[in-house]
GROMACS .gro file of C-alpha atoms in nm:
model
  163
    1MET     CA    1  -0.278   0.407   3.743
    2GLY     CA    2  -0.130   0.089   3.609
    3SER     CA    3  -0.093  -0.093   3.282
    4ASN     CA    4  -0.201  -0.447   3.212
    5SER     CA    5   0.169  -0.541   3.202
    6ILE     CA    6   0.201  -0.433   3.564
    7LEU     CA    7  -0.138  -0.543   3.696
    8ALA     CA    8  -0.184  -0.875   3.520
    9TYR     CA    9   0.147  -1.008   3.395
   10GLN     CA   10   0.412  -0.892   3.640
   11PRO     CA   11   0.267  -1.088   3.934
   12LEU     CA   12   0.332  -1.402   3.724
   13VAL     CA   13   0.705  -1.336   3.700
   14ILE     CA   14   0.794  -1.119   4.001
   15PRO     CA   15   0.746  -1.280   4.343
   16GLY     CA   16   0.659  -1.067   4.644
   17LEU     CA   17   0.454  -0.793   4.480
   18ALA     CA   18   0.186  -0.633   4.703
   19PHE     CA   19  -0.079  -0.753   4.460
   20LYS     CA   20  -0.124  -1.087   4.291
   21THR     CA   21  -0.474  -1.095   4.143
   22PRO     CA   22  -0.747  -0.846   4.047
   23ASP     CA   23  -0.897  -0.915   4.391
   24ASP     CA   24  -0.609  -0.714   4.537
   25TYR     CA   25  -0.702  -0.387   4.364
   26GLN     CA   26  -1.010  -0.213   4.218
   27PRO     CA   27  -0.990  -0.085   3.859
   28ILE     CA   28  -1.205   0.222   3.811
   29VAL     CA   29  -1.181   0.296   3.438
   30LYS     CA   30  -0.981   0.191   3.135
   31LEU     CA   31  -0.815   0.508   3.016
   32VAL     CA   32  -0.617   0.391   2.715
   33ASP     CA   33  -0.619   0.085   2.493
   34MET     CA   34  -0.325   0.081   2.251
   35PRO     CA   35  -0.274  -0.198   2.001
   36LEU     CA   36   0.088  -0.310   1.985
   37LEU     CA   37   0.295  -0.288   1.667
   38LEU     CA   38   0.562  -0.499   1.502
   39VAL     CA   39   0.822  -0.255   1.377
   40VAL     CA   40   1.154  -0.279   1.190
   41ARG     CA   41   1.418  -0.030   1.087
   42ALA     CA   42   1.343   0.151   0.761
   43ASP     CA   43   1.645  -0.019   0.601
   44ALA     CA   44   1.532  -0.369   0.702
   45PRO     CA   45   1.496  -0.621   0.418
   46TRP     CA   46   1.125  -0.681   0.488
   47LYS     CA   47   0.881  -0.442   0.327
   48THR     CA   48   0.570  -0.633   0.441
   49PHE     CA   49   0.452  -0.844   0.732
   50GLU     CA   50   0.419  -1.139   0.493
   51GLU     CA   51   0.790  -1.112   0.394
   52PHE     CA   52   0.889  -1.085   0.761
   53MET     CA   53   0.690  -1.396   0.855
   54ALA     CA   54   0.825  -1.593   0.558
   55ASP     CA   55   1.178  -1.514   0.670
   56ALA     CA   56   1.092  -1.606   1.030
   57ARG     CA   57   0.969  -1.945   0.904
   58LYS     CA   58   1.284  -2.004   0.697
   59ASN     CA   59   1.520  -1.892   0.975
   60PRO     CA   60   1.387  -2.003   1.314
   61GLY     CA   61   1.557  -1.827   1.603
   62LYS     CA   62   1.749  -1.584   1.380
   63ILE     CA   63   1.516  -1.283   1.410
   64ARG     CA   64   1.521  -1.103   1.745
   65ALA     CA   65   1.246  -0.863   1.859
   66SER     CA   66   1.301  -0.623   2.145
   67ASN     CA   67   1.020  -0.545   2.389
   68ALA     CA   68   0.944  -0.356   2.708
   69GLY     CA   69   1.045  -0.637   2.946
   70LEU     CA   70   0.991  -0.995   3.051
   71GLY     CA   71   0.624  -1.063   3.119
   72THR     CA   72   0.501  -0.737   2.974
   73VAL     CA   73   0.220  -0.738   2.724
   74ASN     CA   74   0.478  -0.662   2.452
   75ASP     CA   75   0.668  -0.981   2.542
   76MET     CA   76   0.347  -1.185   2.569
   77VAL     CA   77   0.203  -1.079   2.233
   78LEU     CA   78   0.525  -1.187   2.061
   79ARG     CA   79   0.493  -1.524   2.233
   80GLN     CA   80   0.130  -1.539   2.108
   81LEU     CA   81   0.248  -1.471   1.754
   82ASN     CA   82   0.517  -1.738   1.774
   83LYS     CA   83   0.264  -1.995   1.889
   84ALA     CA   84  -0.009  -1.892   1.643
   85ALA     CA   85   0.227  -1.887   1.344
   86GLY     CA   86   0.452  -2.179   1.443
   87VAL     CA   87   0.764  -1.962   1.422
   88LYS     CA   88   1.047  -1.879   1.659
   89ILE     CA   89   1.110  -1.506   1.674
   90VAL     CA   90   1.339  -1.453   1.974
   91SER     CA   91   1.196  -1.228   2.244
   92VAL     CA   92   1.453  -0.978   2.378
   93PRO     CA   93   1.294  -0.827   2.690
   94LEU     CA   94   1.469  -0.512   2.809
   95SER     CA   95   1.433  -0.369   3.156
   96GLY     CA   96   1.418  -0.006   3.037
   97GLY     CA   97   1.072  -0.037   2.885
   98GLY     CA   98   0.954   0.058   2.537
   99GLY     CA   99   1.210   0.336   2.498
  100GLU     CA  100   1.503   0.100   2.550
  101ALA     CA  101   1.342  -0.152   2.317
  102LEU     CA  102   1.316   0.112   2.046
  103LEU     CA  103   1.679   0.214   2.098
  104ALA     CA  104   1.788  -0.150   2.059
  105LEU     CA  105   1.606  -0.158   1.724
  106LEU     CA  106   1.741   0.177   1.605
  107GLY     CA  107   2.092   0.076   1.709
  108GLY     CA  108   2.075  -0.251   1.515
  109ARG     CA  109   2.104  -0.478   1.818
  110VAL     CA  110   1.777  -0.652   1.715
  111GLU     CA  111   1.599  -0.697   1.385
  112ALA     CA  112   1.247  -0.599   1.503
  113GLY     CA  113   1.058  -0.449   1.794
  114ILE     CA  114   0.722  -0.477   1.964
  115ASN     CA  115   0.618  -0.125   2.059
  116ASN     CA  116   0.313   0.095   2.090
  117GLY     CA  117   0.224   0.382   1.861
  118PRO     CA  118   0.328   0.679   2.077
  119THR     CA  119   0.675   0.529   2.126
  120VAL     CA  120   0.745   0.487   1.753
  121ALA     CA  121   0.534   0.760   1.586
  122GLY     CA  122   0.810   1.021   1.560
  123HIS     CA  123   1.056   0.767   1.423
  124VAL     CA  124   0.801   0.648   1.165
  125GLN     CA  125   0.740   1.009   1.056
  126ALA     CA  126   1.119   1.066   1.036
  127GLY     CA  127   1.155   0.761   0.810
  128LYS     CA  128   1.371   0.565   1.057
  129VAL     CA  129   1.119   0.293   1.144
  130ARG     CA  130   0.864   0.100   0.939
  131VAL     CA  131   0.546  -0.047   1.090
  132LEU     CA  132   0.478  -0.395   0.948
  133ALA     CA  133   0.192  -0.519   1.160
  134VAL     CA  134  -0.058  -0.430   1.428
  135PHE     CA  135  -0.171  -0.684   1.687
  136LYS     CA  136  -0.545  -0.645   1.639
  137LYS     CA  137  -0.824  -0.730   1.403
  138GLY     CA  138  -0.893  -0.471   1.136
  139LYS     CA  139  -0.699  -0.164   1.028
  140PHE     CA  140  -0.542   0.068   1.282
  141ASP     CA  141  -0.623   0.427   1.181
  142PHE     CA  142  -0.295   0.571   1.312
  143PHE     CA  143  -0.086   0.329   1.105
  144PRO     CA  144  -0.306   0.218   0.814
  145GLU     CA  145  -0.005   0.058   0.641
  146ALA     CA  146   0.022  -0.199   0.922
  147THR     CA  147  -0.110  -0.546   0.844
  148PRO     CA  148  -0.354  -0.660   1.115
  149VAL     CA  149  -0.210  -0.990   1.241
  150VAL     CA  150  -0.559  -1.138   1.294
  151ASP     CA  151  -0.653  -1.058   0.934
  152ALA     CA  152  -0.331  -1.234   0.829
  153GLY     CA  153  -0.450  -1.546   1.008
  154TYR     CA  154  -0.273  -1.526   1.346
  155GLU     CA  155  -0.457  -1.492   1.677
  156ALA     CA  156  -0.225  -1.252   1.860
  157THR     CA  157  -0.419  -0.957   1.992
  158LEU     CA  158  -0.296  -0.851   2.332
  159SER     CA  159  -0.296  -0.475   2.357
  160SER     CA  160  -0.144  -0.236   2.606
  161TYR     CA  161  -0.394  -0.063   2.828
  162THR     CA  162  -0.384   0.165   3.126
  163ALA     CA  163  -0.649   0.165   3.393
   0.00000   0.00000   0.00000
């Protein structure tokens, strides 16, 4: 099993892996497809994705978003959003994956995070984290409060999948 972060993106940033392209392995089935989320602490000043993006426009390079690591789909979707929206949200890739990225957010070391639903669900339910956006078109049933970034006018739709 492997995620798209490992199979597709890591060969771009880590030399010497045993695989470089899809020709080097054979996917059998896509098991999971999880849209990524833009999350903030519950006490963050932004109540909506629109407020968050307005602040990102006014303060380029001041908002930092943790993610699961350099070259992961979490890192890449933030880069997609920056390009699509013409903003500069700083990517903070952490080597400990989504769990470490969430801890950086909860600990106040960053202002936002790019995570998947299973990583943040318990913290959302506990009222510690707020989901502002989902990187997909249309509502996401698990977090209906999340603004779909495509519906907000930004083409940033990479999702995390496992095959």
